[in-house]
PDB file of C-alpha atoms in Angstrom:
ATOM      1  CA  UNK A   1      78.506  17.814  37.924  1.00  0.00           C
ATOM      2  CA  UNK A   2      75.140  18.259  36.834  1.00  0.00           C
ATOM      3  CA  UNK A   3      74.333  19.183  33.365  1.00  0.00           C
ATOM      4  CA  UNK A   4      71.159  21.019  32.606  1.00  0.00           C
ATOM      5  CA  UNK A   5      69.552  19.930  29.408  1.00  0.00           C
ATOM      6  CA  UNK A   6      67.453  22.426  27.641  1.00  0.00           C
ATOM      7  CA  UNK A   7      64.810  20.992  25.408  1.00  0.00           C
ATOM      8  CA  UNK A   8      63.446  23.324  22.884  1.00  0.00           C
ATOM      9  CA  UNK A   9      59.827  22.801  22.088  1.00  0.00           C
ATOM     10  CA  UNK A  10      58.431  24.127  18.919  1.00  0.00           C
ATOM     11  CA  UNK A  11      55.409  26.229  19.484  1.00  0.00           C
ATOM     12  CA  UNK A  12      52.925  25.763  16.738  1.00  0.00           C
ATOM     13  CA  UNK A  13      52.520  28.664  14.438  1.00  0.00           C
ATOM     14  CA  UNK A  14      49.044  30.148  14.863  1.00  0.00           C
ATOM     15  CA  UNK A  15      48.574  30.666  11.142  1.00  0.00           C
ATOM     16  CA  UNK A  16      49.480  27.022  10.432  1.00  0.00           C
ATOM     17  CA  UNK A  17      47.072  25.851  13.130  1.00  0.00           C
ATOM     18  CA  UNK A  18      44.236  27.961  11.751  1.00  0.00           C
ATOM     19  CA  UNK A  19      44.942  26.770   8.200  1.00  0.00           C
ATOM     20  CA  UNK A  20      44.978  23.151   9.365  1.00  0.00           C
ATOM     21  CA  UNK A  21      41.683  23.614  11.225  1.00  0.00           C
ATOM     22  CA  UNK A  22      40.097  25.269   8.181  1.00  0.00           C
ATOM     23  CA  UNK A  23      41.306  22.436   5.950  1.00  0.00           C
ATOM     24  CA  UNK A  24      39.938  19.810   8.351  1.00  0.00           C
ATOM     25  CA  UNK A  25      36.696  21.758   8.782  1.00  0.00           C
ATOM     26  CA  UNK A  26      36.252  22.026   5.030  1.00  0.00           C
ATOM     27  CA  UNK A  27      36.936  18.306   4.657  1.00  0.00           C
ATOM     28  CA  UNK A  28      34.371  17.486   7.361  1.00  0.00           C
ATOM     29  CA  UNK A  29      31.841  19.848   5.754  1.00  0.00           C
ATOM     30  CA  UNK A  30      32.400  18.244   2.347  1.00  0.00           C
ATOM     31  CA  UNK A  31      31.915  14.779   3.850  1.00  0.00           C
ATOM     32  CA  UNK A  32      28.710  15.887   5.599  1.00  0.00           C
ATOM     33  CA  UNK A  33      27.391  17.381   2.352  1.00  0.00           C
ATOM     34  CA  UNK A  34      28.120  14.091   0.567  1.00  0.00           C
ATOM     35  CA  UNK A  35      26.374  12.114   3.298  1.00  0.00           C
ATOM     36  CA  UNK A  36      23.390  14.497   3.184  1.00  0.00           C
ATOM     37  CA  UNK A  37      23.201  14.125  -0.586  1.00  0.00           C
ATOM     38  CA  UNK A  38      23.278  10.323  -0.351  1.00  0.00           C
ATOM     39  CA  UNK A  39      20.682  10.244   2.441  1.00  0.00           C
ATOM     40  CA  UNK A  40      18.417  12.661   0.554  1.00  0.00           C
ATOM     41  CA  UNK A  41      18.624  10.572  -2.620  1.00  0.00           C
ATOM     42  CA  UNK A  42      17.913   7.366  -0.684  1.00  0.00           C
ATOM     43  CA  UNK A  43      14.965   9.030   1.082  1.00  0.00           C
ATOM     44  CA  UNK A  44      13.571  10.113  -2.295  1.00  0.00           C
ATOM     45  CA  UNK A  45      13.954   6.549  -3.590  1.00  0.00           C
ATOM     46  CA  UNK A  46      12.233   5.146  -0.493  1.00  0.00           C
ATOM     47  CA  UNK A  47       9.389   7.674  -0.737  1.00  0.00           C
ATOM     48  CA  UNK A  48       8.971   6.909  -4.467  1.00  0.00           C
ATOM     49  CA  UNK A  49       8.907   3.166  -3.740  1.00  0.00           C
ATOM     50  CA  UNK A  50       6.362   3.614  -0.947  1.00  0.00           C
ATOM     51  CA  UNK A  51       4.166   5.824  -3.162  1.00  0.00           C
ATOM     52  CA  UNK A  52       4.366   3.291  -6.005  1.00  0.00           C
ATOM     53  CA  UNK A  53       3.434   0.413  -3.714  1.00  0.00           C
ATOM     54  CA  UNK A  54       0.651   2.472  -2.163  1.00  0.00           C
ATOM     55  CA  UNK A  55      -0.707   3.152  -5.636  1.00  0.00           C
ATOM     56  CA  UNK A  56      -0.500  -0.539  -6.517  1.00  0.00           C
ATOM     57  CA  UNK A  57      -2.317  -1.492  -3.308  1.00  0.00           C
ATOM     58  CA  UNK A  58      -4.993   1.165  -3.893  1.00  0.00           C
ATOM     59  CA  UNK A  59      -5.504  -0.175  -7.416  1.00  0.00           C
ATOM     60  CA  UNK A  60      -5.726  -3.705  -6.071  1.00  0.00           C
ATOM     61  CA  UNK A  61      -8.229  -2.683  -3.377  1.00  0.00           C
ATOM     62  CA  UNK A  62     -10.285  -0.918  -6.046  1.00  0.00           C
ATOM     63  CA  UNK A  63     -10.260  -4.095  -8.149  1.00  0.00           C
ATOM     64  CA  UNK A  64     -11.295  -6.177  -5.142  1.00  0.00           C
ATOM     65  CA  UNK A  65     -14.111  -3.727  -4.299  1.00  0.00           C
ATOM     66  CA  UNK A  66     -15.327  -3.848  -7.917  1.00  0.00           C
ATOM     67  CA  UNK A  67     -15.242  -7.648  -7.845  1.00  0.00           C
ATOM     68  CA  UNK A  68     -17.184  -7.739  -4.575  1.00  0.00           C
ATOM     69  CA  UNK A  69     -19.774  -5.346  -6.027  1.00  0.00           C
ATOM     70  CA  UNK A  70     -20.065  -7.544  -9.132  1.00  0.00           C
ATOM     71  CA  UNK A  71     -20.574 -10.589  -6.915  1.00  0.00           C
ATOM     72  CA  UNK A  72     -23.246  -8.792  -4.880  1.00  0.00           C
ATOM     73  CA  UNK A  73     -25.004  -7.647  -8.051  1.00  0.00           C
ATOM     74  CA  UNK A  74     -24.791 -11.139  -9.526  1.00  0.00           C
ATOM     75  CA  UNK A  75     -26.110 -12.635  -6.307  1.00  0.00           C
ATOM     76  CA  UNK A  76     -28.969 -10.122  -6.238  1.00  0.00           C
ATOM     77  CA  UNK A  77     -29.809 -10.930  -9.854  1.00  0.00           C
ATOM     78  CA  UNK A  78     -29.768 -14.655  -9.140  1.00  0.00           C
ATOM     79  CA  UNK A  79     -31.871 -14.167  -6.015  1.00  0.00           C
ATOM     80  CA  UNK A  80     -34.349 -12.194  -8.049  1.00  0.00           C
ATOM     81  CA  UNK A  81     -34.340 -14.963 -10.647  1.00  0.00           C
ATOM     82  CA  UNK A  82     -34.807 -17.601  -7.953  1.00  0.00           C
ATOM     83  CA  UNK A  83     -37.696 -15.599  -6.441  1.00  0.00           C
ATOM     84  CA  UNK A  84     -39.370 -15.318  -9.851  1.00  0.00           C
ATOM     85  CA  UNK A  85     -38.855 -19.033 -10.464  1.00  0.00           C
ATOM     86  CA  UNK A  86     -40.288 -19.869  -7.023  1.00  0.00           C
ATOM     87  CA  UNK A  87     -43.328 -17.691  -7.711  1.00  0.00           C
ATOM     88  CA  UNK A  88     -43.884 -19.438 -11.052  1.00  0.00           C
ATOM     89  CA  UNK A  89     -43.581 -22.863  -9.442  1.00  0.00           C
ATOM     90  CA  UNK A  90     -46.045 -21.861  -6.712  1.00  0.00           C
ATOM     91  CA  UNK A  91     -48.536 -20.457  -9.217  1.00  0.00           C
ATOM     92  CA  UNK A  92     -48.144 -23.604 -11.334  1.00  0.00           C
ATOM     93  CA  UNK A  93     -48.738 -25.743  -8.234  1.00  0.00           C
ATOM     94  CA  UNK A  94     -51.842 -23.664  -7.420  1.00  0.00           C
ATOM     95  CA  UNK A  95     -53.075 -24.001 -10.989  1.00  0.00           C
ATOM     96  CA  UNK A  96     -52.468 -27.743 -10.877  1.00  0.00           C
ATOM     97  CA  UNK A  97     -54.309 -28.019  -7.533  1.00  0.00           C
ATOM     98  CA  UNK A  98     -57.249 -26.069  -8.978  1.00  0.00           C
ATOM     99  CA  UNK A  99     -57.309 -28.265 -12.068  1.00  0.00           C
ATOM    100  CA  UNK A 100     -57.149 -31.390  -9.849  1.00  0.00           C
ATOM    101  CA  UNK A 101     -60.057 -30.119  -7.743  1.00  0.00           C
ATOM    102  CA  UNK A 102     -62.084 -29.283 -10.861  1.00  0.00           C
ATOM    103  CA  UNK A 103     -61.339 -32.708 -12.311  1.00  0.00           C
ATOM    104  CA  UNK A 104     -62.411 -34.377  -9.050  1.00  0.00           C
ATOM    105  CA  UNK A 105     -65.681 -32.439  -9.076  1.00  0.00           C
ATOM    106  CA  UNK A 106     -66.253 -33.210 -12.711  1.00  0.00           C
ATOM    107  CA  UNK A 107     -65.978 -36.946 -12.249  1.00  0.00           C
ATOM    108  CA  UNK A 108     -68.324 -37.027  -9.251  1.00  0.00           C
TER     109      UNK A 108
END
C-alpha cells in the first residue's frame, strides 16, 4: 500500500512580501543616508584640515620669503658698506703713497 503524502506549502502573501520589501528598502535607504551623512561630515573635516594646513604653510612660506629678502637686503647693505670701506682704504693708501713720495722728494 502506498500512501500519498500531500505537503501543503504556504504561498507567501503578495501584500506581506511587498510590505517586507518596502520595510527592508526603507531600512537600507536610512542606512545609506546615515553613511552619506557621516562621509560628508568627514570630508568637510578633511577639507577644513587641508585648508588650515595649506594656510599655515602659505604663512610659513611668506615668512621664509620675507626672511630671505631681509638677508639679501642686509647682504647688499653690508656689501655696499664693504665697498665704501675698500674705497676709503684705497684712497687712504693713495694719499699715504703721495705723502711718502712728497716726503722723499723733500729730503733729497
